mmCIF file of C-alpha atoms in Angstrom:
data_model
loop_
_atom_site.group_PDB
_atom_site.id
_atom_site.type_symbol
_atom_site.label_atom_id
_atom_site.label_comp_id
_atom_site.label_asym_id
_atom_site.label_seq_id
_atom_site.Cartn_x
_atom_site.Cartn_y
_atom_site.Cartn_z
ATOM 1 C CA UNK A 1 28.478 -22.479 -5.085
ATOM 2 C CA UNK A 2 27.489 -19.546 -3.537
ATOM 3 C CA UNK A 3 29.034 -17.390 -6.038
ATOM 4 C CA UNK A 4 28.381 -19.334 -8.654
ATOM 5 C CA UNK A 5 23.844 -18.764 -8.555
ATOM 6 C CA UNK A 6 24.176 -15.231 -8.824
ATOM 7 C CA UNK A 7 26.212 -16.079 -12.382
ATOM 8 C CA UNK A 8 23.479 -18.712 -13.421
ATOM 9 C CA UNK A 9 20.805 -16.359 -12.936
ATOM 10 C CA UNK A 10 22.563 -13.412 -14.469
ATOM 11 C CA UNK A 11 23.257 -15.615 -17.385
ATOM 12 C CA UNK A 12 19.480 -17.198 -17.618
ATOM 13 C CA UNK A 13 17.959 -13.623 -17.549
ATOM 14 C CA UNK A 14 20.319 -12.732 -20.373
ATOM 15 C CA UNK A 15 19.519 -16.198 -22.544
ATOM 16 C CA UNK A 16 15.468 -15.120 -21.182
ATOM 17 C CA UNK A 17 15.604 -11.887 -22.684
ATOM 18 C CA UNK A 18 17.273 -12.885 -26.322
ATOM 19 C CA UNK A 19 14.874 -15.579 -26.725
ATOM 20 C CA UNK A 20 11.685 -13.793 -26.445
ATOM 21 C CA UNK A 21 13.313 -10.479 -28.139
ATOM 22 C CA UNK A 22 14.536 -12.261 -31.365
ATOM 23 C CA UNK A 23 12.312 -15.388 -31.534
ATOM 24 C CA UNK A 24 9.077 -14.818 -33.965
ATOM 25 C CA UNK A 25 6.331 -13.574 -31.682
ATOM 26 C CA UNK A 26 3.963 -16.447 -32.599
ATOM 27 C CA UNK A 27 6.961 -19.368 -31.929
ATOM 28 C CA UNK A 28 8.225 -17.120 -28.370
ATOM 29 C CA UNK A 29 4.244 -17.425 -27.386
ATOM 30 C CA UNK A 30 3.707 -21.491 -27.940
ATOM 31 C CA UNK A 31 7.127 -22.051 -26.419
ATOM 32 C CA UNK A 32 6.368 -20.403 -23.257
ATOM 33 C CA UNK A 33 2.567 -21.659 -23.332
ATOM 34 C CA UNK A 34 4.320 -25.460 -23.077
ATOM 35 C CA UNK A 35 6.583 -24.048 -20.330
ATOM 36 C CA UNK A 36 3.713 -23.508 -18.402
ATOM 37 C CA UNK A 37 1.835 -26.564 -19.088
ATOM 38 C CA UNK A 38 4.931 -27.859 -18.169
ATOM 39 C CA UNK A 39 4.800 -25.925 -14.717
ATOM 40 C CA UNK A 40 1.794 -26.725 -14.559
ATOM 41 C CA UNK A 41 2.217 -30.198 -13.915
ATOM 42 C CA UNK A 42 5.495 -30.246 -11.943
ATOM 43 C CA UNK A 43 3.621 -27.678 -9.850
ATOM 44 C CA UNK A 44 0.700 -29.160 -7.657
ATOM 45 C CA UNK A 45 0.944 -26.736 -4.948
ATOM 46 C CA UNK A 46 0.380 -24.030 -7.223
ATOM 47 C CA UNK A 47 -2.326 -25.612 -9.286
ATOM 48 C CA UNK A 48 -4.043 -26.894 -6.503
ATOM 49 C CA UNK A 49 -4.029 -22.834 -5.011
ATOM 50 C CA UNK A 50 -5.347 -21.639 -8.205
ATOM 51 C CA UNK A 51 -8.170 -24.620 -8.517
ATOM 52 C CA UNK A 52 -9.075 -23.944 -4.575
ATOM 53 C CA UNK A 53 -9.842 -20.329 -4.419
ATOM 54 C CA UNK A 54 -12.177 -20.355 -8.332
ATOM 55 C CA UNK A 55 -13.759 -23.191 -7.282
ATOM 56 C CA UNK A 56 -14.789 -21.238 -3.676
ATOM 57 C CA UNK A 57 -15.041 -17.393 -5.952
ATOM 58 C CA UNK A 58 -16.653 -18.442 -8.747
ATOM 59 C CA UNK A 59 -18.360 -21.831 -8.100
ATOM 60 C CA UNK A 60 -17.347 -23.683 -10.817
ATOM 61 C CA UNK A 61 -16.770 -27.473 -9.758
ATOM 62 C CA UNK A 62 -14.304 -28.263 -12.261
ATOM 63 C CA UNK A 63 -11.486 -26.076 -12.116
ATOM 64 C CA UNK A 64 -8.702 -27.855 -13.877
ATOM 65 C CA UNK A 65 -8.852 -26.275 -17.162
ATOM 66 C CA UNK A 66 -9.321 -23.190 -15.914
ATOM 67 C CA UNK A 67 -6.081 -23.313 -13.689
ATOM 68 C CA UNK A 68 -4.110 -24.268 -16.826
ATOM 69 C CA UNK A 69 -5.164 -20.978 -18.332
ATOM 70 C CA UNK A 70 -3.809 -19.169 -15.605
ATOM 71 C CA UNK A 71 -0.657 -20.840 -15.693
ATOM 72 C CA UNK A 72 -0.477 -19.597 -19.420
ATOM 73 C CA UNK A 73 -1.422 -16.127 -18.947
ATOM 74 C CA UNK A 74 1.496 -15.647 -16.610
ATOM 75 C CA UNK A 75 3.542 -17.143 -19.118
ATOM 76 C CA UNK A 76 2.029 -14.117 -21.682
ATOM 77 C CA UNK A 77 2.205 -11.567 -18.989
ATOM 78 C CA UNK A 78 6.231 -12.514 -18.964
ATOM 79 C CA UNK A 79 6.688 -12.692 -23.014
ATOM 80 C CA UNK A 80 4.726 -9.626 -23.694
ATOM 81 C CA UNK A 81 5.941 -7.511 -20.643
ATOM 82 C CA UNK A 82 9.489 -7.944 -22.365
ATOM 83 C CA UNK A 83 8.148 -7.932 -25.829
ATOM 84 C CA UNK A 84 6.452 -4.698 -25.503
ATOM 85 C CA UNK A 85 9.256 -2.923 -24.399
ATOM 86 C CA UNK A 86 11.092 -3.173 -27.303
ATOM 87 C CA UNK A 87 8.724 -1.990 -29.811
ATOM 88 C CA UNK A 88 8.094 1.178 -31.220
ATOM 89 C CA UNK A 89 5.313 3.730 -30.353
ATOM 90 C CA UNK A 90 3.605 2.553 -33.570
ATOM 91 C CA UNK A 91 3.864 -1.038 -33.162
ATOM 92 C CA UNK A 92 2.222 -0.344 -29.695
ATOM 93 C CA UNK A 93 -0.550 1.423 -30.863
ATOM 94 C CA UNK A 94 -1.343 -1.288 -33.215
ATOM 95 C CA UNK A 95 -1.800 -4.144 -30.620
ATOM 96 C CA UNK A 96 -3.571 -1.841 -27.791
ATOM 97 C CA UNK A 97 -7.224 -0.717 -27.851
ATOM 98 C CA UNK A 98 -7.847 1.704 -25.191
ATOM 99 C CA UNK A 99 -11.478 2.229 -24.251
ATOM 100 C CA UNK A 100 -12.901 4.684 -21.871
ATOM 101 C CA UNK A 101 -10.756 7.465 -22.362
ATOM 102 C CA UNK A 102 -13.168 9.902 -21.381
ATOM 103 C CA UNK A 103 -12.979 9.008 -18.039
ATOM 104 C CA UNK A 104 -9.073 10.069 -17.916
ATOM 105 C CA UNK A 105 -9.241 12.966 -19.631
ATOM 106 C CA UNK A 106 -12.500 13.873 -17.008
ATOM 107 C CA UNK A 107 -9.415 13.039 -14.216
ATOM 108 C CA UNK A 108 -7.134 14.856 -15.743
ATOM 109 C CA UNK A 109 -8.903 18.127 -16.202
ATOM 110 C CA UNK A 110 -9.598 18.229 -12.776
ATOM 111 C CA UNK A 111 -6.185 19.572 -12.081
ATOM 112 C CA UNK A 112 -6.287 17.127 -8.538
ATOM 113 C CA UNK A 113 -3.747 14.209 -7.835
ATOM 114 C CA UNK A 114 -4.708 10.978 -9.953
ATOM 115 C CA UNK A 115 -4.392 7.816 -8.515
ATOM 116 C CA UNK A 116 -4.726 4.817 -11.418
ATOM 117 C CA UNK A 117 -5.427 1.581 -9.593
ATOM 118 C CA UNK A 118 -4.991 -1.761 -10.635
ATOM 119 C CA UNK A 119 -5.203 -5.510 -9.792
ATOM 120 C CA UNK A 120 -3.207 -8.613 -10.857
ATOM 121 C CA UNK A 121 -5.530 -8.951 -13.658
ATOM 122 C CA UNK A 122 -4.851 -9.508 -17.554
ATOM 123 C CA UNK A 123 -1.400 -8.431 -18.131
ATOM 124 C CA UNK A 124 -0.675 -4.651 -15.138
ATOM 125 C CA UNK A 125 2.545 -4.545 -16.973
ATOM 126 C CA UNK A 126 1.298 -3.431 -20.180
ATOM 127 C CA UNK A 127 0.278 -0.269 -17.971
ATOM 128 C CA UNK A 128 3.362 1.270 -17.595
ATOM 129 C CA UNK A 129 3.423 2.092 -21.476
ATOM 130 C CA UNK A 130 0.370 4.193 -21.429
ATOM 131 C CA UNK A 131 2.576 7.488 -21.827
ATOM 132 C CA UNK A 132 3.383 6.492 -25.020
ATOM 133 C CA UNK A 133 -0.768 5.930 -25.836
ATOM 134 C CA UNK A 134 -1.819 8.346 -24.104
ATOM 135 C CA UNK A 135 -0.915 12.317 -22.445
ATOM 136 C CA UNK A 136 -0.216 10.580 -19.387
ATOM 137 C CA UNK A 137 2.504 10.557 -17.239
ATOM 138 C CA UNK A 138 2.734 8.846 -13.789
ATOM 139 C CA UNK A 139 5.341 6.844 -11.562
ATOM 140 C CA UNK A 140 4.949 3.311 -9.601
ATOM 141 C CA UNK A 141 6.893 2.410 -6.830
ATOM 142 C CA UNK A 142 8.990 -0.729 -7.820
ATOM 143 C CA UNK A 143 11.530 -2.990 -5.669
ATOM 144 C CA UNK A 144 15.494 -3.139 -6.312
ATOM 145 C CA UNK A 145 17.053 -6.537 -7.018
ATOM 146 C CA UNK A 146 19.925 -7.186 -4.625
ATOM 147 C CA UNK A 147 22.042 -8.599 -8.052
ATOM 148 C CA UNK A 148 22.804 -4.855 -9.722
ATOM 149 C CA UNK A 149 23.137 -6.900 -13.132
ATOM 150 C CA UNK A 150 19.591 -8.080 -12.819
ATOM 151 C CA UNK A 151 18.768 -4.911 -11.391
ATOM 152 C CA UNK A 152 20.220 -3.477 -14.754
ATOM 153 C CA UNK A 153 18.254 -5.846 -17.436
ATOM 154 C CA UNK A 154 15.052 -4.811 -15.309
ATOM 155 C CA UNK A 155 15.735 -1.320 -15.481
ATOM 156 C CA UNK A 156 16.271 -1.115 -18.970
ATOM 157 C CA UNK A 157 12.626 -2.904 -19.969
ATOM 158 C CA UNK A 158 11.210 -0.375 -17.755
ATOM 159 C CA UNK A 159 12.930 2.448 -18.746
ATOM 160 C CA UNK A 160 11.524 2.120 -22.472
ATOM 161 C CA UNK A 161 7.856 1.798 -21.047
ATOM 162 C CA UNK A 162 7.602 5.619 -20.327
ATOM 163 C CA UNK A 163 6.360 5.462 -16.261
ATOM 164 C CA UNK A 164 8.390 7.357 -13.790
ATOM 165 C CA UNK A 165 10.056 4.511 -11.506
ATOM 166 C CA UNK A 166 10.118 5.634 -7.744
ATOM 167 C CA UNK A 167 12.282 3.757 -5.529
ATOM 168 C CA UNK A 168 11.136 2.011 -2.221
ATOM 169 C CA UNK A 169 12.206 4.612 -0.146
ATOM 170 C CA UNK A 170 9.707 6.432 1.759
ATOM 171 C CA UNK A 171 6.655 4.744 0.372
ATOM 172 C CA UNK A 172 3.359 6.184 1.399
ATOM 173 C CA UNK A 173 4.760 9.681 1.820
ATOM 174 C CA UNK A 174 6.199 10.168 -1.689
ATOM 175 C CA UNK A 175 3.243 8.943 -3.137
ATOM 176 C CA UNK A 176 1.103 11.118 -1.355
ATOM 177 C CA UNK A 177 2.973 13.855 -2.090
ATOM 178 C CA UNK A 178 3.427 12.993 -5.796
ATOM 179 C CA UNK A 179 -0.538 13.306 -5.157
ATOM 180 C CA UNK A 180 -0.894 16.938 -3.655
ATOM 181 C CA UNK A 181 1.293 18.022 -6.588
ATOM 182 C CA UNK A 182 -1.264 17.545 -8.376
ATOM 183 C CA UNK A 183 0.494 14.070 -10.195
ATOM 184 C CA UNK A 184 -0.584 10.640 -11.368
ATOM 185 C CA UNK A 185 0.354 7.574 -9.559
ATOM 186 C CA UNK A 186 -0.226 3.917 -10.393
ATOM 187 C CA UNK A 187 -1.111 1.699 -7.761
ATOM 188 C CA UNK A 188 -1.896 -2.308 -7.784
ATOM 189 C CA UNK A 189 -4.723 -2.711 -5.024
ATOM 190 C CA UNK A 190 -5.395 -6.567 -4.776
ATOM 191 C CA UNK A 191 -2.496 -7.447 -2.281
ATOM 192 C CA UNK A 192 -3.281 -9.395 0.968
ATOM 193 C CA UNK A 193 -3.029 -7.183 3.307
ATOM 194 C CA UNK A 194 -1.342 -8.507 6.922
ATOM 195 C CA UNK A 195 -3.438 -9.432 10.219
ATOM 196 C CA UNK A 196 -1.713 -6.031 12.315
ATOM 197 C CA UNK A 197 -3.196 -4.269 8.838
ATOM 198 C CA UNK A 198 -7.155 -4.764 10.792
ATOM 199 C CA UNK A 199 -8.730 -3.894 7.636
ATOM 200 C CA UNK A 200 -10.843 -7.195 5.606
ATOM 201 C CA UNK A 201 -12.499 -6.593 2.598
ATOM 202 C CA UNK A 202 -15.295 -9.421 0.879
ATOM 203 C CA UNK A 203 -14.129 -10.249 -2.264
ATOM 204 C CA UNK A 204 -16.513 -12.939 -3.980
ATOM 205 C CA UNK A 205 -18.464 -12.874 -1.060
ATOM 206 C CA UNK A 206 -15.414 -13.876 1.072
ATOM 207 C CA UNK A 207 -14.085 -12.057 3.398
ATOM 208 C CA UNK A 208 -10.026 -11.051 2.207
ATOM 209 C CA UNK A 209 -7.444 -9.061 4.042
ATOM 210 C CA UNK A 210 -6.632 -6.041 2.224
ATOM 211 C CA UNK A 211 -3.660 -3.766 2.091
ATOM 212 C CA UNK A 212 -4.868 -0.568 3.374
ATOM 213 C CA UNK A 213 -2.182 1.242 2.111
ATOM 214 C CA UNK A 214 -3.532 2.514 -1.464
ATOM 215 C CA UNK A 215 -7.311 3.821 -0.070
ATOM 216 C CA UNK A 216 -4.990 5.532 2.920
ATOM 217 C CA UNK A 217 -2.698 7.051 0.034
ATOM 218 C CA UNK A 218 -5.610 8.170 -1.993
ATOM 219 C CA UNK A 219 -7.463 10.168 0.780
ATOM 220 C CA UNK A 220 -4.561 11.657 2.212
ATOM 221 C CA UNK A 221 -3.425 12.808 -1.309
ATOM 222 C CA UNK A 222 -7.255 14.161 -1.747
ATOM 223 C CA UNK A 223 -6.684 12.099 -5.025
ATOM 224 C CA UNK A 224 -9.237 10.970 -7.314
ATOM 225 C CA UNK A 225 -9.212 7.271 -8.115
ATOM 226 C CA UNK A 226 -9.402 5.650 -11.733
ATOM 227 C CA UNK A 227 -9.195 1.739 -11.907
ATOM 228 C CA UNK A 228 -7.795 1.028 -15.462
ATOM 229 C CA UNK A 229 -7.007 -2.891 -16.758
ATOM 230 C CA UNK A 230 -5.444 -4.135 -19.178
ATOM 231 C CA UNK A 231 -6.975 -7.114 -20.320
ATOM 232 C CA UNK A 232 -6.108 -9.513 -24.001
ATOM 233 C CA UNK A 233 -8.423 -10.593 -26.230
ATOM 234 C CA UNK A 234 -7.439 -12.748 -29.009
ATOM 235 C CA UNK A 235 -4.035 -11.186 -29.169
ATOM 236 C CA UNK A 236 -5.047 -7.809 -28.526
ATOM 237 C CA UNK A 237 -4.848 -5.969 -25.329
ATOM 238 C CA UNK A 238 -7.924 -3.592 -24.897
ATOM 239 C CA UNK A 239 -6.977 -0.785 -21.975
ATOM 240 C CA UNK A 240 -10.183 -0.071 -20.200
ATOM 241 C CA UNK A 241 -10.889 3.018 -18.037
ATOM 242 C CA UNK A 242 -13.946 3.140 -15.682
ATOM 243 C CA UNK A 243 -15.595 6.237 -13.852
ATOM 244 C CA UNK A 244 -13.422 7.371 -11.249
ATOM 245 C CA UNK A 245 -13.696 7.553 -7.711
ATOM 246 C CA UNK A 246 -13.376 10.854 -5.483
ATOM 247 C CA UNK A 247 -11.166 9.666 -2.303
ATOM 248 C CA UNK A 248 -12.500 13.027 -0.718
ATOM 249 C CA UNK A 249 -15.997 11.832 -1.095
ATOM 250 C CA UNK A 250 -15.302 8.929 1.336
ATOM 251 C CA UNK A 251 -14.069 11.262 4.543
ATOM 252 C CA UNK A 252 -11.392 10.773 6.781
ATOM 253 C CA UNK A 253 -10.248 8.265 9.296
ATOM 254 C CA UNK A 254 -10.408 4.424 9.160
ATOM 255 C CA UNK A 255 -14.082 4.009 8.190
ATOM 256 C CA UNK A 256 -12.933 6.001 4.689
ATOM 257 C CA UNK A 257 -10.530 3.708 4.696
ATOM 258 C CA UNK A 258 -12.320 0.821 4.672
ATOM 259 C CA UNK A 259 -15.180 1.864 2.501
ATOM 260 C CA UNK A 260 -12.705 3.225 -0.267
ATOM 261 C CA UNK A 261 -10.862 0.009 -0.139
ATOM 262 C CA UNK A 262 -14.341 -1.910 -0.732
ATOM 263 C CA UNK A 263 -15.175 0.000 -3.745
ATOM 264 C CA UNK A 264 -11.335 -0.749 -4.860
ATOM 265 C CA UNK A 265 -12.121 -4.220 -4.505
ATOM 266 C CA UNK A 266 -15.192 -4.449 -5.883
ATOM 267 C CA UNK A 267 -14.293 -3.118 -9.257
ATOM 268 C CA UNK A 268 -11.725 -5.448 -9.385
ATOM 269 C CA UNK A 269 -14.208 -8.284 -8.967
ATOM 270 C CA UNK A 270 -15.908 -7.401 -11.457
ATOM 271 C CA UNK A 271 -13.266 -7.129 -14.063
ATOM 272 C CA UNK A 272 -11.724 -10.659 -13.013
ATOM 273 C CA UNK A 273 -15.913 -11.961 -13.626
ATOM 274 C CA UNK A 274 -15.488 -10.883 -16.974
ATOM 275 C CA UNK A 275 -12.260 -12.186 -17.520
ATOM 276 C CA UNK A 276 -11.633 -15.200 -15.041
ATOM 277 C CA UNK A 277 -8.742 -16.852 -16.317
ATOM 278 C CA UNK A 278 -6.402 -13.457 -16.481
ATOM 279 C CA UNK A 279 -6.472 -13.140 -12.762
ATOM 280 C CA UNK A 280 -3.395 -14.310 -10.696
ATOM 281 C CA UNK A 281 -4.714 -16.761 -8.549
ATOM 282 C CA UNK A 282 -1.740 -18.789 -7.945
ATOM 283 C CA UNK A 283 -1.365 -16.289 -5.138
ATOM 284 C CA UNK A 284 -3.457 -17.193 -1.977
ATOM 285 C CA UNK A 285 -5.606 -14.056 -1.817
ATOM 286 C CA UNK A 286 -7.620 -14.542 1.243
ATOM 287 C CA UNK A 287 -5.577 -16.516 3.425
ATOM 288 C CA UNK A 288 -1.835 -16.930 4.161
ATOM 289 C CA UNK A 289 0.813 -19.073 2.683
ATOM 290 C CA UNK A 290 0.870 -21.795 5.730
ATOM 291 C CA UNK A 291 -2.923 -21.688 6.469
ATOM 292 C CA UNK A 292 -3.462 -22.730 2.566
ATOM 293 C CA UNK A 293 -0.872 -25.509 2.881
ATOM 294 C CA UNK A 294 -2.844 -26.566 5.640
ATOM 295 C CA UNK A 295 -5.857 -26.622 4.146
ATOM 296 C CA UNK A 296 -4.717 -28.554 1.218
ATOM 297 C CA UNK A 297 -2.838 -31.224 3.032
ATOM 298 C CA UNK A 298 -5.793 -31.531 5.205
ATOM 299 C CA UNK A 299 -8.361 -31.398 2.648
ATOM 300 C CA UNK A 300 -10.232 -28.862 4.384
ATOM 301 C CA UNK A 301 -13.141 -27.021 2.804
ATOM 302 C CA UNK A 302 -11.673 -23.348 1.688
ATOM 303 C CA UNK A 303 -14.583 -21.599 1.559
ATOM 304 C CA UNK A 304 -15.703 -22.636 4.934
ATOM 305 C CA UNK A 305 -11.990 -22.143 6.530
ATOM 306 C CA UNK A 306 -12.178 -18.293 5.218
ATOM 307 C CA UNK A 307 -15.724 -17.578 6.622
ATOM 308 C CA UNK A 308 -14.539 -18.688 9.937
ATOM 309 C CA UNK A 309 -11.106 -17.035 9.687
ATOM 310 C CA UNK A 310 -13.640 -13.280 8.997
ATOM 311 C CA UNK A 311 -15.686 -14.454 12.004
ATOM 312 C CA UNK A 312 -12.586 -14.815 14.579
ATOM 313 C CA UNK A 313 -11.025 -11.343 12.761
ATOM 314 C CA UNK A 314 -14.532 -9.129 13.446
ATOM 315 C CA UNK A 315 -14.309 -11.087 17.051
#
């Protein structure tokens, strides 16, 4: 048996991967969209996550619909992250709008390390193909599959997509250094950061551990900082760059820390307002993974819990 899952899911990737390549676009998408209202139902933990936190972030008291949008943007993300990276430059350029391209080319005239931030919002996999929009390049750190025949089908899709893929291996350093090189990085900033990590940040007036690790990357790199999203509208996916941030502007030492990784945040925020259902909250953002099972199984008020939880973490 134990040999026998590693075939299964070698064999399920592959059968994955021909379906959504060959299958018409249009047939790929509603078959996947019914896989995750499918998931959706089989899933209550997850659904009851999702429903939990926008009820608390965005006050709406009836969440339910709204949950089963996430569930089928995830299953877009998926289709389209393969999809995409088996058309051609053209085909690209047809389905992508990219807006705000002023404030890259501002960035990258600068001559200083860029640092292109992020969040789990609309489809961050559609990203990595901005060299072939754009005169970009930049590398993401990404984690190796223990199965080197996964590892093999996931290096291929990313190959095609243009980005520079860093190993896990050293981490903050390379980044930074990729940064005083005067390179572009791309970073995903809306991770829960870990209680040793000290740092919180209030998303939707909440208060969220963050992972510190991106605003520490971006002021020791002396980097500037442009959030970017990719974000679909009726079947298009329009690339959006805002102003960017100067890291140096913020100082040094934990209080730059902490105020860079609030402006991070915020932007975020504001992009997930405008776009509610694209954001991944089937992850529990502000508290962990047994605390939310807790408060579900005890019926617990969320918003309350994580208000207390920021009190006892100032404390």
């Amino acid at each position: 048996m134990k040999d026998l899952l590693p075939e299964l899911r070698y064999r399920a990737a592959r059968c994955l991967l021909a379906v959504v390549r060959f299958l018409p676009y249009p047939a790929v998408l509603n078959l996947f969209r019914a896989l995750a209202a499918v998931a959706w139902l089989v899933l209550p933990y997850h659904r009851k996550v999702a429903a939990v936190q926008m009820r608390a972030a965005l006050g709406v008291r009836h969440a339910r619909l709204l949950t089963l949008k996430v569930f089928m943007n995830q299953a877009e993300i998926l289709v389209d992250a393969i999809r995409y990276a088996y058309l051609s430059d053209e085909e690209i350029r047809a389905r992508v709008v990219v807006e705000g391209k002023e404030h890259l080319h501002e960035a990258l005239a600068s001559g200083r390390g860029l640092m292109m931030i992020t969040g789990h919002i609309g489809n961050w996999e559609i990203l990595s193909h901005l060299p072939r929009l754009l005169p970009v390049r930049f590398c993401v750190m990404a984690d190796r599959r223990k199965d080197p025949r996964l590892e093999a089908i996931v290096d291929d899709i990313r190959s095609r997509s243009g980005a520079t893929i860093l190993p896990p291996t050293g981490k903050a350093l390379m980044l930074i250094r990729e940064l005083r090189k005067g390179n572009t990085i791309g970073v995903v900033v809306d991770g829960r950061g870990e209680e040793k990590d000290g740092l919180s940040c209030d998303v939707f007036g909440m208060p969220a551990p963050t992972n510190p690790a991106p605003a520490f990357i971006a002021i020791k790199g002396n980097a500037l900082v442009l959030p970017v999203a990719a974000v679909k509208v009726r079947g298009t996916y329009h690339v959006t760059f805002s102003s960017p941030m100067d890291a140096a502007s913020c100082g040094t030492g934990e209080e730059a820390v902490r105020d860079l990784s609030a402006s991070m945040q915020s932007w975020v925020e504001s992009v997930v307002r405008e776009n509610p259902h694209q954001w991944f909250w089937l992850y529990s953002r502000w508290v962990k993974r047994a605390d939310m099972r807790r408060i579900l199984r005890k019926g617990l008020d969320f918003r309350s819990f994580v208000m207390k939880q920021g009190d006892r973490s100032v404390k």
